Coordinates of C-alpha atoms in Angstrom, one line a residue:
M224 CA -0.1 -0.4 0.4
S225 CA 1.3 3.2 -0.7
S226 CA 0.2 7.5 -0.1
K227 CA 2.1 10.2 -1.0
L228 CA 1.6 12.0 2.4
W229 CA 3.8 8.7 3.6
E230 CA 6.3 8.9 1.2
L231 CA 6.5 12.7 2.2
L232 CA 6.6 11.5 5.9
D233 CA 9.6 9.1 5.4
E234 CA 10.8 11.3 3.1
L235 CA 10.6 13.8 5.9
K236 CA 12.3 11.7 8.7
S237 CA 14.5 10.9 6.1
P238 CA 18.5 11.8 7.1
A239 CA 17.9 15.2 4.7
Y240 CA 15.9 16.8 7.3
E241 CA 17.2 17.8 10.4
W242 CA 13.6 18.4 14.0
V243 CA 14.3 20.9 16.3
D244 CA 12.5 21.0 19.3
L245 CA 11.8 24.8 19.8
S246 CA 10.0 24.1 23.4
H247 CA 11.0 25.2 27.0
P248 CA 10.7 21.0 29.0
V249 CA 7.4 22.4 31.3
N250 CA 8.4 21.7 35.2
E251 CA 9.0 24.0 38.4
E252 CA 12.2 26.3 37.1
T253 CA 10.0 26.6 33.6
P254 CA 10.4 30.3 32.7
H255 CA 7.0 31.8 32.7
Y256 CA 5.6 35.1 34.1
A257 CA 5.7 36.4 37.1
G258 CA 1.9 36.9 38.0
Y259 CA 1.9 32.9 37.5
N260 CA 3.2 30.5 40.4
K261 CA 5.5 27.9 39.9
L262 CA 4.0 24.6 38.1
E263 CA 2.6 22.4 41.0
M264 CA 2.3 18.6 40.3
T265 CA 0.4 16.4 42.3
E266 CA 0.6 12.4 42.6
V267 CA -2.5 10.8 42.5
F268 CA -1.9 7.4 41.5
T269 CA 1.7 5.9 42.2
Y270 CA 3.0 2.4 40.9
D271 CA 3.9 1.3 44.2
E272 CA -0.1 2.3 45.1
H273 CA -1.7 1.5 42.5
T274 CA 0.3 0.2 39.9
V275 CA -0.8 2.6 37.1
C276 CA 1.1 7.1 37.5
A277 CA -1.1 9.8 37.4
S278 CA -0.2 13.3 38.7
E279 CA -2.8 16.6 38.6
Y280 CA -0.6 19.5 37.4
K281 CA -1.7 23.6 38.1
M282 CA -0.2 26.0 36.0
G283 CA -1.2 29.2 34.4
S284 CA -2.4 29.6 30.9
Q285 CA 0.7 31.8 30.1
Y286 CA 3.2 29.2 31.1
G287 CA 6.6 28.6 29.7
T288 CA 6.7 28.9 25.8
H289 CA 2.8 29.2 24.8
I290 CA 0.0 29.9 22.8
D291 CA -1.4 33.8 23.2
P292 CA -5.1 33.3 20.6
P293 CA -6.7 37.0 20.0
S294 CA -9.2 36.7 23.3
H295 CA -5.9 36.3 25.9
F296 CA -6.1 40.5 25.2
V297 CA -9.6 41.0 22.8
E298 CA -12.9 40.2 25.2
G299 CA -15.2 38.3 22.3
G300 CA -11.4 37.5 20.1
R301 CA -10.6 33.6 19.0
T302 CA -10.3 31.5 21.5
L303 CA -7.3 28.2 21.9
D304 CA -9.9 26.1 20.9
Q305 CA -11.1 28.5 17.6
I306 CA -7.2 28.5 16.1
T307 CA -8.0 25.8 13.5
V308 CA -5.6 23.1 12.9
K309 CA -4.4 24.9 9.4
E310 CA -3.1 27.6 11.4
T311 CA -0.9 25.1 13.5
V312 CA 1.4 24.3 10.2
L313 CA 2.9 27.6 8.7
P314 CA 6.3 28.4 6.5
L315 CA 8.8 29.5 9.3
C316 CA 10.5 33.0 8.8
V317 CA 13.3 33.7 11.4
I318 CA 14.8 36.8 12.3
D319 CA 17.7 37.3 13.4
L320 CA 18.4 40.4 16.1
T321 CA 21.3 38.5 18.1
E322 CA 24.2 41.0 17.3
K323 CA 21.3 44.4 17.8
V324 CA 20.0 42.2 21.4
A325 CA 23.7 42.0 22.5
E326 CA 24.3 45.6 22.2
D327 CA 20.7 46.8 23.9
V328 CA 18.7 44.1 25.7
D329 CA 15.5 47.3 25.3
Y330 CA 16.1 46.4 21.5
A331 CA 12.9 46.8 19.8
I332 CA 12.0 45.3 16.2
T333 CA 12.1 47.5 13.9
V334 CA 10.4 47.6 10.0
E335 CA 14.0 48.7 8.6
D336 CA 14.7 45.8 10.1
L337 CA 11.6 43.1 8.5
T338 CA 12.3 44.9 5.4
A339 CA 16.4 44.1 5.3
W340 CA 15.3 40.1 5.7
E341 CA 13.2 40.8 2.5
E342 CA 16.5 41.7 1.0
N343 CA 17.9 38.9 1.9
Y344 CA 15.4 36.0 1.5
G345 CA 12.4 37.7 -0.7
R346 CA 8.8 38.3 0.3
F347 CA 7.4 37.1 3.6
P348 CA 5.4 34.1 2.0
D349 CA 1.3 34.7 3.2
D350 CA 0.0 32.6 6.3
C351 CA 3.8 32.5 7.3
F352 CA 4.7 32.4 11.3
V353 CA 7.5 35.4 11.9
A354 CA 9.8 34.2 14.5
V355 CA 12.8 36.5 15.7
R356 CA 15.9 34.6 17.5
T357 CA 17.6 36.8 20.0
D358 CA 19.4 33.7 22.3
W359 CA 17.0 35.5 25.1
S360 CA 16.3 31.8 25.7
K361 CA 19.4 30.8 27.0
R362 CA 19.1 33.1 29.8
K363 CA 18.4 31.4 33.1
G364 CA 16.8 32.3 36.4
E365 CA 16.5 36.3 37.1
D366 CA 18.3 36.5 34.6
F367 CA 15.6 36.0 32.0
F368 CA 13.5 38.8 33.0
A369 CA 17.1 41.0 33.8
P370 CA 15.4 43.5 36.3
D371 CA 17.4 46.6 36.9
E372 CA 18.8 47.6 41.0
A373 CA 15.2 49.5 40.8
G374 CA 13.2 46.2 39.5
Q375 CA 12.4 47.1 36.3
P376 CA 12.9 43.9 34.1
H377 CA 15.1 44.7 30.8
Y378 CA 14.6 42.7 27.9
P379 CA 13.8 43.2 23.6
G380 CA 10.4 43.1 21.8
W381 CA 8.4 44.1 18.9
S382 CA 8.4 47.7 17.8
L383 CA 4.3 48.8 16.8
E384 CA 5.4 49.5 13.5
A385 CA 7.1 46.5 12.7
L386 CA 3.7 44.8 13.9
K387 CA 1.4 46.9 11.7
F388 CA 3.7 46.3 8.7
L389 CA 3.1 42.7 8.9
S390 CA -0.4 42.7 9.6
E391 CA -1.2 45.2 7.4
E392 CA 1.0 44.9 4.4
R393 CA 1.9 41.2 4.4
T394 CA 0.1 38.7 5.4
I395 CA 0.8 36.6 8.3
T396 CA -0.9 34.4 10.0
A397 CA 1.2 34.5 13.8
V398 CA 4.9 35.3 15.4
G399 CA 6.9 34.4 18.1
H400 CA 9.4 34.8 19.7
E401 CA 11.8 33.9 23.0
T402 CA 11.5 36.1 25.6
P403 CA 8.8 36.7 28.1
D404 CA 6.9 39.6 25.8
T405 CA 5.5 40.9 22.9
D406 CA 6.7 44.9 23.6
P407 CA 10.1 45.9 25.5
A408 CA 10.3 45.4 28.5
I409 CA 10.3 49.2 29.5
A410 CA 7.9 49.8 26.4
N411 CA 5.1 48.9 28.7
L412 CA 5.9 51.6 31.1
I413 CA 4.8 53.8 28.2
V414 CA 2.4 52.1 27.1
P415 CA 1.5 49.2 28.7
W416 CA 1.4 46.0 26.2
Q417 CA 0.8 48.1 23.6
G418 CA 2.3 45.8 20.4
E419 CA 1.2 42.7 22.0
R420 CA -2.7 44.2 22.3
Y421 CA -2.6 45.6 18.1
L422 CA -1.1 42.2 16.9
L423 CA -4.0 39.9 19.1
E424 CA -6.4 42.8 17.4
Q425 CA -5.6 41.6 14.2
D426 CA -7.0 38.1 14.8
K427 CA -3.8 36.7 15.0
Y428 CA -1.7 34.9 16.8
Q429 CA 1.4 34.9 19.1
I430 CA 3.8 32.1 20.9
E431 CA 5.9 33.3 23.5
M432 CA 9.3 31.9 25.2
L433 CA 10.7 30.2 21.9
C434 CA 13.8 28.4 22.5
N435 CA 16.4 27.1 19.6
L436 CA 15.9 29.6 17.1
D437 CA 19.4 29.3 17.0
Q438 CA 19.4 26.1 15.1
L439 CA 17.4 26.9 11.8
P440 CA 17.9 28.9 9.1
A441 CA 16.0 31.8 8.1
T442 CA 13.7 30.3 5.4
G443 CA 12.8 27.5 4.4
A444 CA 11.2 25.8 7.5
I445 CA 7.8 24.9 8.1
I446 CA 6.9 25.5 12.0
A447 CA 3.6 23.0 13.6
C448 CA 2.5 24.4 17.1
S449 CA 0.3 21.6 19.1
F450 CA -1.3 22.3 22.2
P451 CA -4.4 20.6 24.5
N452 CA -8.1 22.1 22.9
V453 CA -9.5 23.6 25.7
L454 CA -12.4 25.4 25.3
D455 CA -12.5 29.0 25.8
A456 CA -9.0 28.9 27.0
P457 CA -7.4 32.1 26.4
G458 CA -3.8 30.7 26.2
Y459 CA -2.1 27.5 27.1
T460 CA 1.2 26.2 27.2
A461 CA 2.6 24.9 23.6
R462 CA 4.9 22.2 22.0
C463 CA 6.3 23.9 19.0
I464 CA 8.4 21.4 16.6
A465 CA 9.8 23.1 13.4
V466 CA 11.2 20.9 10.6
Y467 CA 14.1 22.1 7.4
Q468 CA 16.0 20.3 4.7
K469 CA 19.9 20.0 5.6

């Protein structure tokens, strides 16, 4: 028995392709928004007592690598279960801003960064996922939020203008980043969550706290994002993978 899809899958799993996990493992130490408690795990059944193993987990909806659907900021916006399955598998474009972020941890991604990428690799394809590589995911513990002496966090993010460019002048489906927020931390002192609110108002979704973007090419990869089909949920921990041809 033969199948075009099975043959395609065999090819994708061949040594000619690389598969990369873009999600942080989930445990008590996983980076997460400061407003949430650490993950709590309770053993419900154990091998010794019940001959099976099962647990209950308690964590915030935006914990570790996670998806933000429109309803995270938009009342009446699409919830997690309303993200269609076709929207979860997309062409992946990766913008490398590691050098700029190394010089300025408060860096905001600009329209010029996006057009410079297009000059090298061509126009962003329709219905794509645009991820920004900063290597921020390599930071651990308190350094992930990089607070100053006054306790103010510092990390890079998107400028509102860059998000408007992708949403209004291009036809993207989603964006992603390694940091805990869409906007640079210091931008939230002026207008809290301005970029994130705008993006979700455009009926896009985003994945936050991605990792291993340094293992991907700038263009040519495919991203697949999976998460529980929780009714009416404003977000949830996600498992994202990327596949690219070596």
